[in-house]
mmCIF file of C-alpha atoms and ligand atoms in Angstrom:
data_model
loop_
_atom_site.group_PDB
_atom_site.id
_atom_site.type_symbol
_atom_site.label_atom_id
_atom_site.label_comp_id
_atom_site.label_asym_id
_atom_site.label_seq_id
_atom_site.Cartn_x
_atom_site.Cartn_y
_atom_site.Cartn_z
ATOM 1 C CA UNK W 300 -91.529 -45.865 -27.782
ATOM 2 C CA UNK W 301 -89.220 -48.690 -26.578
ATOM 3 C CA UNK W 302 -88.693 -50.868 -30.149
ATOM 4 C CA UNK W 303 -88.958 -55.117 -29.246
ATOM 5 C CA UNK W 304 -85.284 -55.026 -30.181
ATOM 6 C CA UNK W 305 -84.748 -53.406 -26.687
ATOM 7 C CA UNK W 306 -87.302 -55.454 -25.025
ATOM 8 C CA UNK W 307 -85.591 -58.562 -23.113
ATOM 9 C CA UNK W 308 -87.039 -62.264 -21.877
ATOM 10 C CA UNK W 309 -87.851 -60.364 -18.812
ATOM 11 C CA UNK W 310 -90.429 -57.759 -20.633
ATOM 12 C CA UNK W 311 -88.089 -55.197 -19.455
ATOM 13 C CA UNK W 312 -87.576 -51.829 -22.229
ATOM 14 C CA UNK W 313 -84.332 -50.661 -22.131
ATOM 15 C CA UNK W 314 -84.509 -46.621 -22.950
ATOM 16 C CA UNK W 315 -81.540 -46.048 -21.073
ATOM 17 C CA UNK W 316 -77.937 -46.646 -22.025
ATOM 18 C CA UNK W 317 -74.212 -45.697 -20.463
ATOM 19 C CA UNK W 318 -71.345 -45.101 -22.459
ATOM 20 C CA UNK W 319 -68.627 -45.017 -21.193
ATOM 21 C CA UNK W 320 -66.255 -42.912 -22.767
ATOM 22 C CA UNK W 321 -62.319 -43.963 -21.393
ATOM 23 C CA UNK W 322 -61.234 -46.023 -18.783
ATOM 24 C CA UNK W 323 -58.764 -43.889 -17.980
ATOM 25 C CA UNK W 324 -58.760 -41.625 -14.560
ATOM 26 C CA UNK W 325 -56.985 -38.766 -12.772
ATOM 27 C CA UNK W 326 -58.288 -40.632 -9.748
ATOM 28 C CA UNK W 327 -57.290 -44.241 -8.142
ATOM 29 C CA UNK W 328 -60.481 -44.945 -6.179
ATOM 30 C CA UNK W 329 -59.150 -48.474 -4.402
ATOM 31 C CA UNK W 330 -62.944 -49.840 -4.840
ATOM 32 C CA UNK W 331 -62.689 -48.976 -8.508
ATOM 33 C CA UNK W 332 -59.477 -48.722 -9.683
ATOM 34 C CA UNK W 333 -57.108 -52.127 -8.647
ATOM 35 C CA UNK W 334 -54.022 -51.665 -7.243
ATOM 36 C CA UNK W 335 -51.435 -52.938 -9.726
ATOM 37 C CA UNK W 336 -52.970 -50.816 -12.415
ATOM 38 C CA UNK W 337 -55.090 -51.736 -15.370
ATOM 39 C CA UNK W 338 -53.706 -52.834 -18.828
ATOM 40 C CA UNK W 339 -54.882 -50.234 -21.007
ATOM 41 C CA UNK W 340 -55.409 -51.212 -24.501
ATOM 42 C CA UNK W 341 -54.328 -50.238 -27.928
ATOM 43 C CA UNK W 342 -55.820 -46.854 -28.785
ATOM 44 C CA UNK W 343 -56.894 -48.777 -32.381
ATOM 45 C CA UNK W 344 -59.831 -50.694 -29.753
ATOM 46 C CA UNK W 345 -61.513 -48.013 -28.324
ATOM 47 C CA UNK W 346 -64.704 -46.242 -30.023
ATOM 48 C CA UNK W 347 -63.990 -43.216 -31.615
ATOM 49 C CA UNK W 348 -66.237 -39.904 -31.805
ATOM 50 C CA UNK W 349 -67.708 -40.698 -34.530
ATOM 51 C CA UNK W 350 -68.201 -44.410 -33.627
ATOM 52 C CA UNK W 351 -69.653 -43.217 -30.382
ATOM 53 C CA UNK W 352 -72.580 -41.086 -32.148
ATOM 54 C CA UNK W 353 -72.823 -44.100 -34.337
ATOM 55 C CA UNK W 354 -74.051 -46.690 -32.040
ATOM 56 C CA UNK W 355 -75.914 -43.551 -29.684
ATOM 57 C CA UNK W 356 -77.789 -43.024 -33.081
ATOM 58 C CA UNK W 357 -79.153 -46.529 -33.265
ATOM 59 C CA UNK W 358 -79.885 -46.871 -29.764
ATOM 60 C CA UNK W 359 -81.674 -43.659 -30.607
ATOM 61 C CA UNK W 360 -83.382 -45.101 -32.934
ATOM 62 C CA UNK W 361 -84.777 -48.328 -31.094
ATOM 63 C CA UNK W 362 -86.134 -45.976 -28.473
ATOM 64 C CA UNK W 363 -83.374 -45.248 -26.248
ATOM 65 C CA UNK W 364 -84.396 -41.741 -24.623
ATOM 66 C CA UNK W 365 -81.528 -41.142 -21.715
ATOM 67 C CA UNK W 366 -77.614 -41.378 -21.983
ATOM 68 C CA UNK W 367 -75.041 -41.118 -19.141
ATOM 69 C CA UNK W 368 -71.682 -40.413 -19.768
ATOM 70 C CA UNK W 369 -69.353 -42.165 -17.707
ATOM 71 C CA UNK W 370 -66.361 -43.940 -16.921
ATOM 72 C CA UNK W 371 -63.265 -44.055 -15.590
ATOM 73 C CA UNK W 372 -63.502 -40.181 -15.582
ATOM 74 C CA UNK W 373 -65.511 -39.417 -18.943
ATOM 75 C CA UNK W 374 -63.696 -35.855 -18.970
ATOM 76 C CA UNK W 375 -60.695 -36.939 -19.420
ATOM 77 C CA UNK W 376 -61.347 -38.567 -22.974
ATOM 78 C CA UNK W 377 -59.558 -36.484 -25.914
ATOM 79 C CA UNK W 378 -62.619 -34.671 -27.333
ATOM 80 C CA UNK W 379 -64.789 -35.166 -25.146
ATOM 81 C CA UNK W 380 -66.259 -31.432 -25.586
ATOM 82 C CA UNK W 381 -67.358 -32.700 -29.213
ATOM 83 C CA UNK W 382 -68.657 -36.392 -28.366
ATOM 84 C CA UNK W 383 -70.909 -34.757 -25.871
ATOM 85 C CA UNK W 384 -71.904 -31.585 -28.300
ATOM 86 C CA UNK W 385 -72.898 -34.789 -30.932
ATOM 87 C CA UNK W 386 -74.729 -36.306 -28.496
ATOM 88 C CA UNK W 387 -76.346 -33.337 -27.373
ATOM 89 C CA UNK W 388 -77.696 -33.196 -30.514
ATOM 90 C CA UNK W 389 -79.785 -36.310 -30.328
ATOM 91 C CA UNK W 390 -83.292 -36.065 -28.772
ATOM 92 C CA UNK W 391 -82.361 -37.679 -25.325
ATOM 93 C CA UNK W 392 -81.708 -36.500 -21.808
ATOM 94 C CA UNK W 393 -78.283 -36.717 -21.347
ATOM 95 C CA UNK W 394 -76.190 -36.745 -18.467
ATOM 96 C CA UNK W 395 -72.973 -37.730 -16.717
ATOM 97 C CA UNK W 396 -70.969 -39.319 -13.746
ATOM 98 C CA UNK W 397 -67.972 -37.760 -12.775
ATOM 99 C CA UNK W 398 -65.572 -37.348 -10.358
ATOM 100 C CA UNK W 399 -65.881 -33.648 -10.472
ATOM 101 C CA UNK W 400 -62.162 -32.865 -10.696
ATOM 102 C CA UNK W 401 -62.201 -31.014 -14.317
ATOM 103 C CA UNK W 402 -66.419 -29.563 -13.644
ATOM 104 C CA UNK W 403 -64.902 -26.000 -13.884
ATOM 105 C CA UNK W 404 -63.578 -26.213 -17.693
ATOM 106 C CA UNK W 405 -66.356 -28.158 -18.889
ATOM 107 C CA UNK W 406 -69.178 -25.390 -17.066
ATOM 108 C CA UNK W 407 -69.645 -23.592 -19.570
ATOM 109 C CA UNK W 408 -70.252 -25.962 -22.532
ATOM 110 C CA UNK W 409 -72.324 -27.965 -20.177
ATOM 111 C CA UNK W 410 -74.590 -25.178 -19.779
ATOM 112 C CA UNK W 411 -74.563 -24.267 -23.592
ATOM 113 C CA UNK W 412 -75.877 -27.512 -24.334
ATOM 114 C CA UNK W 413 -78.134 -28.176 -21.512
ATOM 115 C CA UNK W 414 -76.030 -30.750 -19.660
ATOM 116 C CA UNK W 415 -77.381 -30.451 -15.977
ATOM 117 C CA UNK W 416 -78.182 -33.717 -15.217
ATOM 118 C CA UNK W 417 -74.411 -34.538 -13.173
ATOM 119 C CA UNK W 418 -74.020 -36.974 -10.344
ATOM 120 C CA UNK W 419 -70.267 -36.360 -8.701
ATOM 121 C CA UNK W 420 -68.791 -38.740 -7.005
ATOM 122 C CA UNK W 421 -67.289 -37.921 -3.415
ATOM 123 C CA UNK W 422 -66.860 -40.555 -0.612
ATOM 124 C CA UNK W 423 -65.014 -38.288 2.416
ATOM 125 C CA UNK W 424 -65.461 -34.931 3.558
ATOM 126 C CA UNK W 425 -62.569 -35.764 5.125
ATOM 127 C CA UNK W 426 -59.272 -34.186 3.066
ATOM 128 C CA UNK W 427 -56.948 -36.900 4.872
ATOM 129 C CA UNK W 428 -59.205 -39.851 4.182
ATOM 130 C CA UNK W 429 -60.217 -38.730 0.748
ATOM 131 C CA UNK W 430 -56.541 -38.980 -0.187
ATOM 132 C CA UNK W 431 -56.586 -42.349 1.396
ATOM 133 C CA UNK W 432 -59.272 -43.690 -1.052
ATOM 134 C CA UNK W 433 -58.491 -41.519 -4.497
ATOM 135 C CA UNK W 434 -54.611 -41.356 -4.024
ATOM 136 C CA UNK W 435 -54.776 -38.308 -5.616
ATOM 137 C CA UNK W 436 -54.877 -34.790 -3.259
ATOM 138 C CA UNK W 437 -58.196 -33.217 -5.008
ATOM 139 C CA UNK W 438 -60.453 -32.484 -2.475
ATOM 140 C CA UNK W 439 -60.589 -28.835 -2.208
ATOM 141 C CA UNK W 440 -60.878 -28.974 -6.321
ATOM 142 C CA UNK W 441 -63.793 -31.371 -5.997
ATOM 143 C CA UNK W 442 -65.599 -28.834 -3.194
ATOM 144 C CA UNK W 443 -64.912 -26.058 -5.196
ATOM 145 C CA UNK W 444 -66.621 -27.334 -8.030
ATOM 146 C CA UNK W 445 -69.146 -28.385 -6.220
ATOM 147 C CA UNK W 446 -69.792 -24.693 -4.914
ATOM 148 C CA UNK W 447 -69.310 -23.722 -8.338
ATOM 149 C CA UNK W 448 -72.518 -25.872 -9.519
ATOM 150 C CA UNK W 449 -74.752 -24.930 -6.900
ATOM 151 C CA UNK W 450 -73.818 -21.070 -7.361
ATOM 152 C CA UNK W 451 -75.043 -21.919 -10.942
ATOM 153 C CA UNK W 452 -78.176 -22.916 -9.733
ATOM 154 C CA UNK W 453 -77.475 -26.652 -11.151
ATOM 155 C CA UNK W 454 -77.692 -29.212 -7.898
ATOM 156 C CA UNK W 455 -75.828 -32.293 -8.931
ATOM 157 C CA UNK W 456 -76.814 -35.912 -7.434
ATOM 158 C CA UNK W 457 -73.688 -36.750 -4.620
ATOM 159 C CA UNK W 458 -72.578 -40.573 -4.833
ATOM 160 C CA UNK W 459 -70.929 -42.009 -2.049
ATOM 161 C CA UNK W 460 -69.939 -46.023 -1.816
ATOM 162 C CA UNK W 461 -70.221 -46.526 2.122
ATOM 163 C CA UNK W 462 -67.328 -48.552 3.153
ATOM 164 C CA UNK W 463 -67.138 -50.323 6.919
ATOM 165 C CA UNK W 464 -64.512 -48.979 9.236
ATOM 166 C CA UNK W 465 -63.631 -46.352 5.874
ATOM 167 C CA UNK W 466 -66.400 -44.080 5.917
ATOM 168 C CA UNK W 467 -69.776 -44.852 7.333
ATOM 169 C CA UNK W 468 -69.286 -42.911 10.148
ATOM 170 C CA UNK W 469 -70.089 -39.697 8.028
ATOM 171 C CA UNK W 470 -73.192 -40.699 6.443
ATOM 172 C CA UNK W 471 -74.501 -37.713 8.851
ATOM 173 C CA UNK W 472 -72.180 -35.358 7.858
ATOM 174 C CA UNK W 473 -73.235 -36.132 4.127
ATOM 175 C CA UNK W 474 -77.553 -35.961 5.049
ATOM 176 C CA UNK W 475 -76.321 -32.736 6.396
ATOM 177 C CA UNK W 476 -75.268 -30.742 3.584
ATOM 178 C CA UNK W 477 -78.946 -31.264 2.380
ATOM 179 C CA UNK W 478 -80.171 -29.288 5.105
ATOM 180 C CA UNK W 479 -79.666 -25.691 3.316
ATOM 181 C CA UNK W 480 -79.065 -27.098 -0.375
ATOM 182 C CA UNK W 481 -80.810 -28.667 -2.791
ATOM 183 C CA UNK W 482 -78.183 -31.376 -3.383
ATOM 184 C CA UNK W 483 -79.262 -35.252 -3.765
ATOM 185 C CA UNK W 484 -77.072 -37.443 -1.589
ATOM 186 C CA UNK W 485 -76.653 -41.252 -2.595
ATOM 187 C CA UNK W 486 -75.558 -43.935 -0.619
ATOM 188 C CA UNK W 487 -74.134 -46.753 -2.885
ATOM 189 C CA UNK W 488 -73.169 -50.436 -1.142
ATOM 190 C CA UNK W 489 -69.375 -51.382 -2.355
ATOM 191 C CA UNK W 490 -69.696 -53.340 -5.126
ATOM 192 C CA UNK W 491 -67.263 -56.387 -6.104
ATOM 193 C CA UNK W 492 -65.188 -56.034 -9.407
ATOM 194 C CA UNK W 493 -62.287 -57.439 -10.580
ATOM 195 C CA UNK W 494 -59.057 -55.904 -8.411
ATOM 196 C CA UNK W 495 -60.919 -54.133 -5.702
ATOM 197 C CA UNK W 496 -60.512 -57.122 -3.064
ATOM 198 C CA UNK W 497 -63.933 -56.812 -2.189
ATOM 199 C CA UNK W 498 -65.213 -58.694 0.862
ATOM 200 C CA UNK W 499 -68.780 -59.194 2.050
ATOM 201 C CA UNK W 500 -67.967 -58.008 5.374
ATOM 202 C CA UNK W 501 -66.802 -54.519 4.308
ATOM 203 C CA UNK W 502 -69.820 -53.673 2.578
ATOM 204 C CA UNK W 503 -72.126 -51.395 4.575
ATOM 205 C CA UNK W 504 -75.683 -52.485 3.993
ATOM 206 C CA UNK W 505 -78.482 -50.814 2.944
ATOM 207 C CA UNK W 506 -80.409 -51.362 6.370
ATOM 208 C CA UNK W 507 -77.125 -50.555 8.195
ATOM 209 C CA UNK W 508 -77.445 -47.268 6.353
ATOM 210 C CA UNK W 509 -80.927 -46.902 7.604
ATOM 211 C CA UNK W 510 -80.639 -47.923 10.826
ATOM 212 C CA UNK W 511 -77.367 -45.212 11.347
ATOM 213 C CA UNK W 512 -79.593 -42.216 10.053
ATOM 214 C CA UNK W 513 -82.859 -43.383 12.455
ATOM 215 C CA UNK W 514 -81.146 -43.302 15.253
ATOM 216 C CA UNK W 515 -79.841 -40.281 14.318
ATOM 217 C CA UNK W 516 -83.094 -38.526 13.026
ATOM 218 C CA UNK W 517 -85.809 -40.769 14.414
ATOM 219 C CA UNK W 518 -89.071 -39.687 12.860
ATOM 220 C CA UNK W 519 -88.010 -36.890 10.800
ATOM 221 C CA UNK W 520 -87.003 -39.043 7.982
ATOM 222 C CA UNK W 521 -89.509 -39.519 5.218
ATOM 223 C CA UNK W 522 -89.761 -41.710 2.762
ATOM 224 C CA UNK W 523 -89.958 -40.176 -0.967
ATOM 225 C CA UNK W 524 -91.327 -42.268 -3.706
ATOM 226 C CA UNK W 525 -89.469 -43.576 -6.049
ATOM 227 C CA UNK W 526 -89.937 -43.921 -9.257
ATOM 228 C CA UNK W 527 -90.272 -47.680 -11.390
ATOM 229 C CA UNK W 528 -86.795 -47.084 -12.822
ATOM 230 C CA UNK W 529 -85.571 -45.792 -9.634
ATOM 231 C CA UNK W 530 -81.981 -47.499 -8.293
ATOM 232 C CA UNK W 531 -81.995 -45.357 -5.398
ATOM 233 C CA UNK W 532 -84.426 -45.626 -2.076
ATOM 234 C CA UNK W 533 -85.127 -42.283 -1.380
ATOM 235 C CA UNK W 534 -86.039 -40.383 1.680
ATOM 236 C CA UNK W 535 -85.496 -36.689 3.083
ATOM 237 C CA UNK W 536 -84.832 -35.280 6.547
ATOM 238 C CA UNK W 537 -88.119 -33.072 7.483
ATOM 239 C CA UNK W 538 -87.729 -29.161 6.778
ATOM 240 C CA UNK W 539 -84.330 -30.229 4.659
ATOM 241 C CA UNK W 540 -84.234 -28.530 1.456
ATOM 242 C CA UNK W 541 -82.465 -31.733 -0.265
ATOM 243 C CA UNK W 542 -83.048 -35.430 -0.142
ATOM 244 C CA UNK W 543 -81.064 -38.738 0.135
ATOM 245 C CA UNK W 544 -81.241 -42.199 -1.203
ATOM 246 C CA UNK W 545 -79.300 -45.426 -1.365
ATOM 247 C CA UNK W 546 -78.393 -47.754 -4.142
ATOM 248 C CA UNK W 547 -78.357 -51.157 -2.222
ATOM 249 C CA UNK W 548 -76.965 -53.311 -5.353
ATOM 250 C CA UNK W 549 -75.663 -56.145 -2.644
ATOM 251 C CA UNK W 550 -78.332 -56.495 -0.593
ATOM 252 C CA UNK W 551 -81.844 -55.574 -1.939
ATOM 253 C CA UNK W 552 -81.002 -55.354 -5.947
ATOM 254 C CA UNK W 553 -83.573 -53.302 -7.617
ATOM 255 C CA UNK W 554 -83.382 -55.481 -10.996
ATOM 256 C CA UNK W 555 -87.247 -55.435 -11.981
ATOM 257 C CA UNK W 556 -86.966 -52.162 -12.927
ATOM 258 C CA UNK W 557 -83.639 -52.291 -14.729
ATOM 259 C CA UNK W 558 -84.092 -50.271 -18.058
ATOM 260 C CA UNK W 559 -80.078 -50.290 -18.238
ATOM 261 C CA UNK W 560 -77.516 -51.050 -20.729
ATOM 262 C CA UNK W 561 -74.078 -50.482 -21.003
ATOM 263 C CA UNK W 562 -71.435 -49.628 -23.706
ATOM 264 C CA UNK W 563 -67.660 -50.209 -23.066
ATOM 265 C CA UNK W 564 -65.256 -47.594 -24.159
ATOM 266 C CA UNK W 565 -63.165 -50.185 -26.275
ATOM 267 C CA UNK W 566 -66.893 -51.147 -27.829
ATOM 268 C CA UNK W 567 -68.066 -53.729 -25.838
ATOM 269 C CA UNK W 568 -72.053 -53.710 -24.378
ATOM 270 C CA UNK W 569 -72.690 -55.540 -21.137
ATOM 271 C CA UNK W 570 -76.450 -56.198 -20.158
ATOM 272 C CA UNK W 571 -75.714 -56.050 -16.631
ATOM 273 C CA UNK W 572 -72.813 -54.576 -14.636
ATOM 274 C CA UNK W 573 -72.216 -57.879 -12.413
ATOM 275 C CA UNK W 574 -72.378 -59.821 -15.967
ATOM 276 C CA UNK W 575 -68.888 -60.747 -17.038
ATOM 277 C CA UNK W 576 -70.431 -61.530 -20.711
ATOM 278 C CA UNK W 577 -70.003 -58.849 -23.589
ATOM 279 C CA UNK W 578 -71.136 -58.441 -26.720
ATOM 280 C CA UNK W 579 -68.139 -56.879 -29.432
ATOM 281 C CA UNK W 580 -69.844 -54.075 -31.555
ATOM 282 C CA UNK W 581 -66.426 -52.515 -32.119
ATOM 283 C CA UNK W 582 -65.830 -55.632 -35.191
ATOM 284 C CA UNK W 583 -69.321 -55.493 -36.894
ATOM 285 C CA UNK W 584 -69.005 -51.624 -36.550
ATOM 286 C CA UNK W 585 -65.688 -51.627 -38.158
ATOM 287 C CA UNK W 586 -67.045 -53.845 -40.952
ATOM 288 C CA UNK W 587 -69.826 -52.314 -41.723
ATOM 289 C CA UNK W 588 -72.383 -54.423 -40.343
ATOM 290 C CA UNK W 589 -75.821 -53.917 -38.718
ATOM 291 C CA UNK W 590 -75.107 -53.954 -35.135
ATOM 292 C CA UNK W 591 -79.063 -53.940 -33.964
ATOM 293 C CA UNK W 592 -78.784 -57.980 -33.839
ATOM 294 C CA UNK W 593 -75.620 -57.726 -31.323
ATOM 295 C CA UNK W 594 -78.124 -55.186 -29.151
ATOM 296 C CA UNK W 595 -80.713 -57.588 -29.410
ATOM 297 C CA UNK W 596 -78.442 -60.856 -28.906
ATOM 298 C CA UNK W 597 -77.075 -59.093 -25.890
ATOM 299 C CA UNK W 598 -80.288 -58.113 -24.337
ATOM 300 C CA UNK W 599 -82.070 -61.427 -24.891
ATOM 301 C CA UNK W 600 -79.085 -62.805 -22.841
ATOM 302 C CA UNK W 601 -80.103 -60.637 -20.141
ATOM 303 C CA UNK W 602 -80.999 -62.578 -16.789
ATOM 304 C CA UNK W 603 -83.684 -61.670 -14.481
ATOM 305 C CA UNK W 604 -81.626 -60.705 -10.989
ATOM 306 C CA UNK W 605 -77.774 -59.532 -11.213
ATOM 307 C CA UNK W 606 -76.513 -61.548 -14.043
ATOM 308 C CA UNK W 607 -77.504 -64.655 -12.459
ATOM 309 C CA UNK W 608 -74.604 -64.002 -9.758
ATOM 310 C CA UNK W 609 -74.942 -64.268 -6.192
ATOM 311 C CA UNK W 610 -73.179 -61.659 -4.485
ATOM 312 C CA UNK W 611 -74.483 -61.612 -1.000
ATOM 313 C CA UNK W 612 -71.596 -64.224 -0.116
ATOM 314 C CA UNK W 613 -67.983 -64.004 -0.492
ATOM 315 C CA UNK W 614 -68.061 -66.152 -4.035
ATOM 316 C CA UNK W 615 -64.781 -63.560 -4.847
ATOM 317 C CA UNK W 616 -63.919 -65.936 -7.937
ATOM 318 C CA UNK W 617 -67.292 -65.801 -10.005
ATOM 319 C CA UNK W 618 -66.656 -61.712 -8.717
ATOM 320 C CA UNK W 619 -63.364 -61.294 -9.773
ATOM 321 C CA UNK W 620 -63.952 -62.853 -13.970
ATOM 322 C CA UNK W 621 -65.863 -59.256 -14.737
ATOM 323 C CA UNK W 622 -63.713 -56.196 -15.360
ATOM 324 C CA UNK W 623 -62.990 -53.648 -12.679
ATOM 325 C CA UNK W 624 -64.998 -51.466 -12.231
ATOM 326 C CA UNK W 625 -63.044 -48.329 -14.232
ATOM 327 C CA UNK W 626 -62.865 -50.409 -17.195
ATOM 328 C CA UNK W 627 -66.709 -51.347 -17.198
ATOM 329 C CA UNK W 628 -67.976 -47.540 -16.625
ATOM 330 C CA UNK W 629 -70.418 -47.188 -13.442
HETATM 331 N N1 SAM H 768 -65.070 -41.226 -12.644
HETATM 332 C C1 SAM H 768 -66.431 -40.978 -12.518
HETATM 333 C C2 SAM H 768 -66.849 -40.935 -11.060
HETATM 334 O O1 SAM H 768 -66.086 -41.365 -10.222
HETATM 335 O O2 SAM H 768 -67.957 -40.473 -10.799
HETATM 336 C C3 SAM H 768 -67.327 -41.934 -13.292
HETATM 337 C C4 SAM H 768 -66.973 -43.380 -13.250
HETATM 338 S S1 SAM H 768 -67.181 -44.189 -11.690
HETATM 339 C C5 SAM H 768 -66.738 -45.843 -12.140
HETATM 340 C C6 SAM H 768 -68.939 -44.201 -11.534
HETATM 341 C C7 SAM H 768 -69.490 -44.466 -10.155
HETATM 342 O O3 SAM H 768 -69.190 -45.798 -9.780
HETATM 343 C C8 SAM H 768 -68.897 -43.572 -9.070
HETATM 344 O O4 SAM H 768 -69.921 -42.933 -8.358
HETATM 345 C C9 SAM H 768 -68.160 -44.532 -8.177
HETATM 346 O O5 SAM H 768 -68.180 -44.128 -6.846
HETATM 347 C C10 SAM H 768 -68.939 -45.810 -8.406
HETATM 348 N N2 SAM H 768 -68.183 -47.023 -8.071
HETATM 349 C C11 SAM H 768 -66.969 -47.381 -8.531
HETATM 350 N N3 SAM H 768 -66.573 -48.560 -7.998
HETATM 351 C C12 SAM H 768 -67.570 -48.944 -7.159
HETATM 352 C C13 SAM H 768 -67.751 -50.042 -6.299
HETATM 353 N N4 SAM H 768 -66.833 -51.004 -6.176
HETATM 354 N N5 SAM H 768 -68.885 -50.127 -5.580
HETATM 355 C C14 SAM H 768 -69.839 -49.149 -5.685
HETATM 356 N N6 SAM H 768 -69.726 -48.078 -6.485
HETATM 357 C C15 SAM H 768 -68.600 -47.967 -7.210
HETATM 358 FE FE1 SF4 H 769 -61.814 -42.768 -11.312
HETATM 359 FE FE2 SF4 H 769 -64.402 -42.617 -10.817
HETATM 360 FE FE3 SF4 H 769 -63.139 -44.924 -10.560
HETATM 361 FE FE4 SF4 H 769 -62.635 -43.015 -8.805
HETATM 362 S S1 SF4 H 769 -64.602 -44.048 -9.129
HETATM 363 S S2 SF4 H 769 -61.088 -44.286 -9.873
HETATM 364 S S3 SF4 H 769 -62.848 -41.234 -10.070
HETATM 365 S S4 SF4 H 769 -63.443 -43.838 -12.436
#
């Protein structure tokens, strides 16, 4: 039961919350990551463990039933084998975003605590052009663990930000490794952030999307339902043992069923991940003081459609005031 502290103007219950847990990376992503670097702060500002099950305890509390762990790469973070034992611990589904690099080491305590719930993040299944977007030559790691998964019997969700003239022409390819595996594909639009030199004209649209796999499938594609929370579109390919969807955040935002919030790793939460306003828990926290009126301050600040931001234009200077993306935590 969603408490009214979670509830905001729009009547929407937030039971779902992201924390990130570093916004540090082994990866450069050039969408996510900006090219000169971030400026990382002291470690003094960042949540610590015990911070983290903290606030997740409240949240907890006021009726928050899922947590993703994200980031920058959440498996990076020092300790991040305990944070996710505590939150384990909590009665939630938990899961995580990650960029699959370190899935091997973190296996087994994944499985001891019931952490199956992974989306990996993979844009090529190209080696050469993967390199081109991450910077960093993990590829065969990020297959391999992969592999590893599925040989576990756990079929993580694949995201993939669809970039013109970078990578749509292997939206096939992708559908296709649902054909004899359970895996989820999901095709995200590129977002703008701060750094990533977004343009309007490089995002590949949702309908663009569609219209590539039609052609290519004609009537074998079905439509799935979603569900009310659901960010994704989803579909299947007839007799495919997997499915597909695609997070269209530009062009068809799915914000009437948002049930989202997010928590910085230096402490910050942000009721919207185009909003570029944030809401410090990291002071009152340090200080001892009831952070449940921050939650609700920031939620009641929460605007109907994408922050109030139009982003179906090139308007790159409203875009470019919220953090990149690494430092927010997708
Ligand atoms: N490092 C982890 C990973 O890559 O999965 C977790 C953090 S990452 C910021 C979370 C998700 O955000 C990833 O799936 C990534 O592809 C996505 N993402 C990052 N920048 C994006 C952008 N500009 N547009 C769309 N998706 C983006
Ligand atoms: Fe790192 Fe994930 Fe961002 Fe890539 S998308 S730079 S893996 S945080």
């Amino acid at each position: 039961m969603v408490s009214n502290s979670l509830i905001d103007p729009h009547g929407r219950k937030h039971n779902y919350l992201r924390i990130s847990l570093t916004d540090h990376c082994n990866l450069r992503c050039f969408y996510c990551m900006p090219e000169e670097g971030i400026e990382f702060q002291e470690k003094s500002s960042y949540l610590t463990r015990s911070e983290i099950f903290e606030v997740a305890k409240t949240f907890v509390q006021l009726g928050v039933n899922k947590i993703r762990i994200t980031g920058g790469e959440p498996l990076v973070r020092k300790r991040a084998d305990e944070i996710l034992r505590d939150l384990a611990s909590l009665p939630i589904e938990l899961a995580i975003t990650t960029n699959g690099i370190l899935l091997d080491r973190y296996l087994p305590l994944f499985k001891e605590i019931g952490l199956t719930n992974i989306n990996v993040s993979l844009d090529s299944l190209n080696e050469e052009k993967n390199l081109l977007i991450t910077k960093r030559d993990y590829y065969q790691k990020i297959r391999n663990n992969i592999s590893l998964l599925l040989d576990e019997g756990i079929t993580p969700k694949l995201n993939v930000v669809v970039m013109r003239d970078i990578n749509q022409d292997e939206i096939i390819d992708f559908i296709e490794l649902t054909k004899h595996s359970n895996l989820d594909v999901r095709f995200l639009e590129f977002m703008p952030f701060n750094g990533n030199k977004w343009k309007l004209e490089k995002c590949f649209s949702y309908q663009e999307i569609l219209t590539e796999i039609t052609n290519h499938y004609g009537d074998q594609i079905n439509k799935l339902e979603d569900s009310f929370n659901s960010t994704s579109k989803n579909y299947k390919v007839s007799n495919y043992q997997g499915s597909f969807g695609i997070i269209s955040s530009i062009t068809n935002p799915f914000c009437e069923g948002c049930n989202r919030i997010r928590l910085t790793a230096d402490g910050n939460l942000k009721n919207c991940l185009f909003s570029t306003e944030e809401f410090d828990i990291l002071t009152p926290l340090r200080e001892g003081s009831n952070i449940v009126p921050i939650i609700e301050d920031c939620l009641s600040n929460k605007k109907a459609v994408k922050a109030g931001i139009q982003t179906t234009d090139n308007n790159i200077e409203t875009l470019e005031q919220n953090r990149s993306m690494i430092s927010i935590g997708g």
